[in-house]
Amino acid sequence: MNAQAVKIASKAGQDEVLQYMRERGERARAAARHIARADTGIKNAALFALAQLLIDDKRAILAANAEDMRAGRAAKLDAAMLERLELNDSRIEAMADGVRQVASLADPIGEMTDMKMRPSGIQVGRMRVPLGVVGIIYESRPNVTAEAAILCLKSGNAAILRGGSEAINSNQAIARCIQRALRDAGLPEDAVQVLSITDRRAVGLMVTMPEYIDVVIPRGGKGLVSAVSNGAKVPVIKHLDGVCHVFIDADADVEKAIAVCVNAKTQRYGTCNTMETLLVDAPVAERVLPRLAQIYREAGVELRGCERTRRILSDAKPAAQSDWAEEYLAPILAVKIVDGIDAAMDHIAHYGSAHTDAIVTENYTRARRFLREVDSASVMVNASTRFADGYEYGLGAEIGISTDKFHARGPVGLEGLTSQKWVVLGDGNVR
């Protein structure tokens, strides 16, 4: 962090913070026009340069991260946050690989679709264009700095990135690589700005600056997302909770059901696409629950069951009403026996968060009903909820997952960072 940034971060007044953010906003707005018209080759050159710089500067990045880790331990950050904060050789290699993957994706900007000839002789269609300036607010994970930068860059957007104070040194080390890559490719360095200010007032200003920022994307816990959404004067792409369900239908293949449910819960606990509630159709409960419970028990997963579940699994704890709407992000699973697909879908509609829900069944009709009637961003048949991910969907990296219904829904990749405008082609046509 430079001396000016340190001064602002430690003892800035409101006027200084406002001036700092306005300057960043003005620079981003000016850079947005340049990056929007950059051709694919130049953008890809910057991305490939960044991938190499991350590898070449690995020692500097790891040293900066070690400083953040020391500060985090001294501040008594919990183990989960420290795990997300930590970088190592393999994580930096994965970061560089992610940059190369995005470079290999098709450029969405300028794509024209749905061109139709009208009776008047004009052709009408749509062209994909950048959103403009994207503000991204996130916590803990330094790799988000690279992911957000490359997705915004490839989709022709300028970006203002505000990471958590716990990762300030790591983020600034990665930011230096990003700015060098932009400069080497002949693109404005202000196209991606990683804020060096840790004052929380910067976040409040970011979300209330529509003259500079076109959309804000918060990545973090429910508290951060709620605070951003409640105070925003610019559009927000967000999700608050990941209360994901798997429903085992009476016509499920039991072996498939066990594989899907074990993976959906135990592959990782702290992710938004991890299953938090298991719904089991009554006719199959006696066959599937004891086997699943044994696997979960060995994995250290605590089960909280409804009364009917506890008749089969006596060691399950009683589920409280609040458990059905809980995003645990931990080795805890709520289990409920239901009477058929309608009861399962009613439960999901009442308690779910519209993130990701899955059915395990061999019944084609019920599978189709589940896909059509469950109103979530991702709906799955015979697959783990853990697949709800931009990389797994073929989007490359993702900027986040949206449970909103307008503009972007589900994993947000390059296309989610664009809009469409109408284009008209004529030959002197008049009305």
XYZ file of C-alpha atoms in Angstrom:
431
model
C 0.000 0.000 0.000
C 1.408 3.408 -0.853
C 1.729 6.230 1.686
C -1.354 8.049 0.455
C -3.447 4.892 0.712
C -2.189 4.207 4.227
C -3.147 7.710 5.284
C -6.616 7.378 3.803
C -7.132 3.918 5.248
C -6.089 4.806 8.759
C -7.456 8.278 9.450
C -9.410 9.555 6.502
C -12.238 11.970 6.995
C -15.459 11.632 5.090
C -14.374 14.236 2.525
C -11.111 12.401 1.817
C -12.883 9.072 1.328
C -15.444 10.705 -0.954
C -12.721 12.372 -3.019
C -10.811 9.093 -3.278
C -13.893 7.213 -4.497
C -14.907 9.924 -6.952
C -11.435 9.880 -8.481
C -11.604 6.115 -8.883
C -15.082 6.383 -10.355
C -14.071 9.041 -12.881
C -11.046 7.002 -13.946
C -13.137 3.847 -14.296
C -15.799 5.633 -16.341
C -13.158 7.005 -18.709
C -11.442 3.603 -19.002
C -14.757 1.853 -19.675
C -15.036 3.459 -23.110
C -11.562 2.236 -24.068
C -12.038 -1.309 -22.828
C -15.486 -1.570 -24.451
C -13.997 -1.039 -27.902
C -10.852 -3.144 -27.398
C -10.695 -6.037 -29.822
C -10.553 -9.648 -28.685
C -6.877 -10.094 -29.514
C -5.795 -7.214 -27.291
C -7.949 -8.381 -24.395
C -6.602 -11.915 -24.714
C -3.032 -10.603 -24.858
C -3.609 -8.887 -21.510
C -5.052 -12.087 -20.049
C -2.193 -14.299 -21.188
C 0.285 -11.718 -19.898
C -1.488 -11.738 -16.527
C -1.370 -15.523 -16.303
C 2.401 -15.439 -16.781
C 2.883 -12.541 -14.358
C 1.036 -14.416 -11.616
C 3.518 -17.263 -11.996
C 6.551 -14.991 -12.330
C 5.554 -12.934 -9.254
C 4.502 -15.927 -7.181
C 7.049 -15.271 -4.448
C 5.937 -11.671 -3.996
C 2.284 -12.695 -3.904
C 2.963 -15.430 -1.347
C 4.984 -13.021 0.798
C 2.107 -10.532 0.780
C -0.321 -13.320 1.624
C 1.875 -14.484 4.500
C 1.626 -10.972 5.942
C -2.169 -11.139 5.708
C -2.199 -14.586 7.307
C -0.099 -13.365 10.239
C -2.441 -10.430 10.752
C -5.454 -12.720 10.436
C -4.188 -15.098 13.106
C -3.394 -12.170 15.379
C -6.949 -10.890 14.849
C -8.242 -14.396 15.685
C -10.039 -14.921 12.374
C -11.866 -18.241 12.380
C -10.412 -21.300 10.650
C -12.816 -21.137 7.701
C -11.878 -17.538 6.898
C -8.177 -18.272 7.222
C -8.596 -21.215 4.863
C -10.225 -18.949 2.268
C -7.573 -16.286 2.785
C -4.542 -18.522 2.355
C -2.665 -18.767 -0.927
C -0.112 -21.415 -1.861
C 1.690 -22.607 -4.979
C -1.212 -24.727 -6.211
C -3.775 -21.967 -5.677
C -1.692 -19.481 -7.630
C -1.221 -22.055 -10.401
C -5.002 -22.561 -10.419
C -5.476 -18.794 -10.573
C -3.205 -18.586 -13.632
C -4.990 -21.543 -15.256
C -8.306 -19.784 -14.713
C -6.987 -16.700 -16.490
C -5.932 -18.794 -19.487
C -9.310 -20.534 -19.577
C -11.153 -17.225 -19.752
C -8.805 -16.084 -22.512
C -9.801 -19.187 -24.486
C -13.537 -18.454 -24.211
C -15.441 -16.819 -27.024
C -15.698 -13.037 -26.737
C -19.383 -12.146 -26.316
C -18.969 -8.465 -27.173
C -20.314 -7.398 -30.557
C -22.186 -10.647 -31.158
C -25.379 -9.980 -33.143
C -28.300 -12.363 -32.794
C -31.938 -12.756 -33.824
C -31.549 -10.687 -36.975
C -34.916 -10.602 -38.728
C -36.121 -8.880 -41.883
C -39.164 -6.693 -41.283
C -41.830 -5.869 -43.899
C -40.421 -2.343 -44.089
C -37.131 -3.704 -45.412
C -35.075 -3.079 -42.288
C -33.273 -5.842 -40.425
C -33.731 -5.810 -36.646
C -31.665 -7.731 -34.132
C -29.635 -7.466 -30.956
C -25.965 -6.849 -30.206
C -24.233 -7.906 -26.996
C -22.495 -4.999 -25.222
C -20.664 -4.413 -21.919
C -22.496 -3.183 -18.832
C -19.941 -0.379 -18.346
C -18.349 -0.128 -14.887
C -18.800 -3.069 -12.541
C -18.195 -2.672 -8.815
C -17.351 -5.881 -6.959
C -17.259 -6.141 -3.166
C -15.898 -9.347 -1.668
C -14.342 -10.921 1.400
C -11.389 -13.126 2.271
C -10.470 -14.906 -0.949
C -7.663 -13.125 -2.842
C -8.236 -15.254 -5.940
C -11.513 -13.363 -6.446
C -9.365 -10.348 -7.341
C -8.031 -12.162 -10.393
C -11.351 -13.850 -11.261
C -13.314 -10.605 -11.138
C -10.686 -8.697 -13.103
C -10.437 -11.184 -15.951
C -14.181 -11.652 -16.367
C -14.765 -7.902 -16.453
C -11.862 -7.410 -18.848
C -12.930 -10.133 -21.287
C -16.535 -8.876 -21.252
C -15.382 -5.332 -22.042
C -16.164 -3.778 -18.667
C -14.113 -1.578 -16.394
C -14.013 -2.787 -12.789
C -13.634 -1.309 -9.336
C -12.754 -4.077 -6.867
C -13.004 -3.745 -3.107
C -11.677 -6.781 -1.262
C -11.781 -7.408 2.462
C -9.308 -5.628 4.714
C -8.004 -9.018 5.874
C -6.608 -9.633 2.343
C -5.355 -6.118 1.563
C -1.710 -7.072 0.941
C -2.546 -10.139 -1.171
C -5.041 -8.177 -3.250
C -2.599 -5.353 -3.888
C 0.104 -7.810 -4.972
C -2.299 -9.364 -7.485
C -3.453 -5.886 -8.546
C 0.098 -4.957 -9.480
C 0.207 -7.946 -11.848
C -3.140 -6.949 -13.370
C -2.041 -3.379 -14.009
C 1.238 -4.481 -15.579
C -0.659 -6.851 -17.885
C -3.053 -4.089 -18.942
C -0.201 -1.672 -19.546
C 1.793 -4.210 -21.582
C -1.257 -4.866 -23.777
C -1.817 -1.157 -24.394
C -4.989 -0.976 -22.320
C -5.660 1.651 -19.638
C -4.555 0.564 -16.171
C -7.680 2.174 -14.758
C -9.776 -0.489 -16.494
C -9.275 -2.588 -13.336
C -8.815 -0.744 -10.057
C -8.328 -2.634 -6.804
C -9.036 -0.198 -3.993
C -6.200 0.294 -1.541
C -8.536 1.860 0.989
C -9.825 -0.280 3.871
C -12.271 2.259 5.258
C -15.739 0.697 5.226
C -17.250 3.969 4.093
C -15.836 3.197 0.646
C -18.357 0.365 0.290
C -21.224 2.673 1.189
C -20.066 5.138 -1.451
C -19.566 2.495 -4.142
C -23.180 1.395 -3.989
C -24.517 4.959 -4.127
C -22.549 6.240 -7.142
C -24.682 5.520 -10.229
C -22.861 8.273 -12.108
C -19.726 6.103 -12.012
C -20.819 2.499 -11.386
C -23.433 0.645 -13.451
C -23.848 -2.524 -11.378
C -22.526 -3.859 -8.064
C -21.847 -7.504 -7.274
C -21.300 -8.461 -3.615
C -19.503 -11.762 -2.948
C -19.502 -12.827 0.668
C -21.684 -13.675 3.620
C -25.322 -12.834 4.115
C -24.448 -9.782 6.227
C -22.353 -8.220 3.475
C -24.897 -8.957 0.746
C -27.785 -7.600 2.844
C -25.898 -4.426 3.706
C -24.982 -3.791 0.068
C -28.490 -4.527 -1.213
C -30.232 -2.390 1.395
C -28.093 0.680 0.760
C -27.619 0.441 -3.001
C -28.697 3.068 -5.509
C -27.274 1.048 -8.375
C -28.466 -2.376 -9.584
C -27.134 -5.313 -7.533
C -26.524 -8.872 -8.759
C -26.691 -11.055 -5.653
C -27.781 -14.055 -3.703
C -28.353 -14.015 0.054
C -28.581 -17.694 0.978
C -27.802 -21.090 -0.465
C -30.477 -23.255 1.164
C -30.150 -26.101 -1.327
C -32.283 -29.266 -1.328
C -32.057 -32.776 -2.701
C -35.344 -34.708 -2.947
C -35.112 -38.506 -3.131
C -38.235 -39.597 -4.992
C -39.990 -42.929 -4.405
C -38.786 -44.031 -7.860
C -35.154 -43.125 -7.248
C -32.284 -45.496 -7.934
C -30.997 -45.928 -4.379
C -27.353 -46.179 -5.401
C -27.606 -42.954 -7.399
C -29.413 -41.283 -4.517
C -26.689 -42.190 -2.042
C -23.896 -41.032 -4.357
C -25.626 -37.721 -5.108
C -26.572 -36.959 -1.503
C -23.159 -37.808 -0.063
C -21.398 -35.609 -2.612
C -23.914 -32.772 -2.294
C -23.253 -32.519 1.445
C -19.716 -33.688 2.120
C -17.647 -32.639 -0.912
C -17.332 -29.165 0.652
C -19.274 -27.747 3.574
C -18.720 -24.010 3.257
C -20.056 -23.384 -0.250
C -23.377 -21.888 -1.296
C -24.260 -24.888 -3.492
C -23.877 -27.469 -0.710
C -27.055 -29.357 0.208
C -28.488 -28.117 3.509
C -31.814 -30.043 3.585
C -32.478 -33.605 2.439
C -36.082 -34.447 1.556
C -36.990 -38.147 1.311
C -40.181 -39.603 -0.125
C -41.847 -41.755 2.536
C -41.937 -45.049 0.531
C -38.138 -45.101 0.129
C -37.101 -43.666 3.514
C -36.552 -47.019 5.265
C -34.250 -48.178 2.481
C -32.140 -45.088 1.979
C -31.889 -43.216 5.278
C -30.006 -45.821 7.372
C -27.343 -46.194 4.678
C -26.952 -42.453 4.260
C -26.874 -41.900 8.006
C -23.994 -44.339 8.389
C -21.944 -42.528 5.738
C -22.758 -39.121 7.205
C -21.908 -40.363 10.693
C -18.473 -41.514 9.510
C -17.943 -38.122 7.853
C -18.845 -36.290 11.064
C -22.091 -34.804 9.743
C -24.702 -33.981 12.378
C -28.254 -34.908 11.338
C -31.291 -32.941 12.457
C -34.472 -34.759 11.576
C -38.236 -34.397 11.625
C -40.239 -36.689 13.886
C -40.701 -39.301 11.150
C -36.980 -39.243 10.372
C -36.112 -39.823 14.031
C -38.269 -42.952 14.126
C -35.832 -44.408 11.590
C -32.674 -42.618 12.783
C -32.899 -42.547 16.567
C -29.568 -40.741 16.952
C -30.654 -37.774 14.787
C -31.275 -34.601 16.750
C -34.772 -33.098 16.654
C -35.045 -30.480 13.914
C -36.355 -27.093 14.980
C -38.565 -25.066 12.662
C -35.625 -22.764 11.962
C -33.533 -25.658 10.637
C -35.568 -25.883 7.433
C -34.455 -22.408 6.353
C -30.880 -22.607 7.649
C -27.756 -22.297 5.511
C -25.369 -24.143 7.806
C -22.151 -23.938 5.751
C -21.041 -26.655 8.150
C -21.267 -30.462 8.625
C -24.927 -30.277 9.658
C -27.847 -31.567 7.582
C -31.608 -31.182 8.073
C -33.591 -34.274 7.026
C -37.336 -34.467 6.407
C -39.596 -37.271 5.204
C -42.336 -36.026 2.859
C -45.330 -37.571 1.110
C -44.594 -37.278 -2.572
C -43.240 -34.739 -5.009
C -45.895 -32.122 -4.315
C -45.011 -32.018 -0.623
C -41.323 -31.787 -1.528
C -41.875 -28.899 -3.923
C -44.127 -27.134 -1.410
C -41.334 -27.394 1.184
C -38.755 -26.035 -1.268
C -41.032 -23.155 -2.266
C -41.584 -22.222 1.387
C -38.110 -22.659 2.854
C -35.727 -22.571 -0.118
C -33.599 -19.656 -1.288
C -34.056 -20.161 -5.056
C -30.410 -21.161 -5.454
C -30.089 -24.854 -6.409
C -32.414 -27.816 -5.896
C -32.226 -31.399 -7.179
C -34.410 -34.479 -7.538
C -33.172 -38.067 -7.698
C -35.661 -40.173 -9.648
C -36.047 -42.612 -12.512
C -39.564 -41.327 -13.140
C -39.494 -39.178 -16.275
C -42.789 -37.444 -15.561
C -41.775 -36.395 -12.040
C -38.358 -35.279 -13.238
C -39.998 -33.038 -15.831
C -42.416 -31.634 -13.259
C -39.576 -30.858 -10.860
C -37.595 -29.073 -13.571
C -40.613 -27.042 -14.640
C -42.164 -26.203 -11.258
C -39.230 -25.615 -8.891
C -38.439 -21.914 -9.206
C -34.703 -21.862 -8.517
C -31.708 -20.539 -10.429
C -30.458 -24.109 -10.998
C -32.700 -27.192 -10.990
C -31.153 -30.637 -11.402
C -32.114 -34.259 -12.024
C -29.900 -37.059 -10.705
C -26.935 -34.752 -10.114
C -25.257 -33.181 -7.088
C -26.051 -29.572 -6.235
C -22.281 -29.013 -6.130
C -22.371 -28.739 -9.940
C -24.013 -25.293 -9.663
C -20.804 -23.516 -10.582
C -19.659 -21.364 -13.464
C -16.692 -23.597 -14.301
C -18.842 -26.741 -14.279
C -21.396 -25.018 -16.516
C -18.710 -24.167 -19.052
C -18.584 -20.456 -18.257
C -14.916 -20.457 -17.248
C -14.614 -18.527 -14.004
C -17.696 -16.978 -12.428
C -18.226 -13.611 -10.808
C -20.814 -15.080 -8.447
C -24.205 -16.750 -8.417
C -27.395 -14.757 -8.773
C -30.773 -15.755 -7.367
C -32.363 -12.660 -8.884
C -34.757 -13.112 -11.796
C -33.821 -10.082 -13.851
C -30.781 -9.808 -16.096
C -28.614 -12.633 -14.735
C -29.662 -15.804 -12.925
C -27.482 -18.638 -11.646
C -23.705 -18.616 -12.161
C -22.681 -15.282 -13.675
C -19.966 -15.565 -16.297
C -19.039 -13.444 -19.292
C -22.545 -13.243 -20.731
C -23.966 -12.231 -17.357
C -21.664 -9.207 -17.396
C -23.157 -7.961 -20.643
C -26.421 -6.520 -21.878
C -28.038 -6.359 -25.287
C -29.001 -3.386 -27.378
C -31.246 -3.314 -30.423
C -29.557 -2.786 -33.776
C -31.251 -1.883 -37.040
C -29.743 -2.326 -40.519
C -31.259 -0.447 -43.407
C -30.477 0.873 -46.873
C -31.943 4.343 -46.802
C -35.252 3.061 -45.444
C -37.751 5.636 -44.191
C -41.032 5.168 -42.383
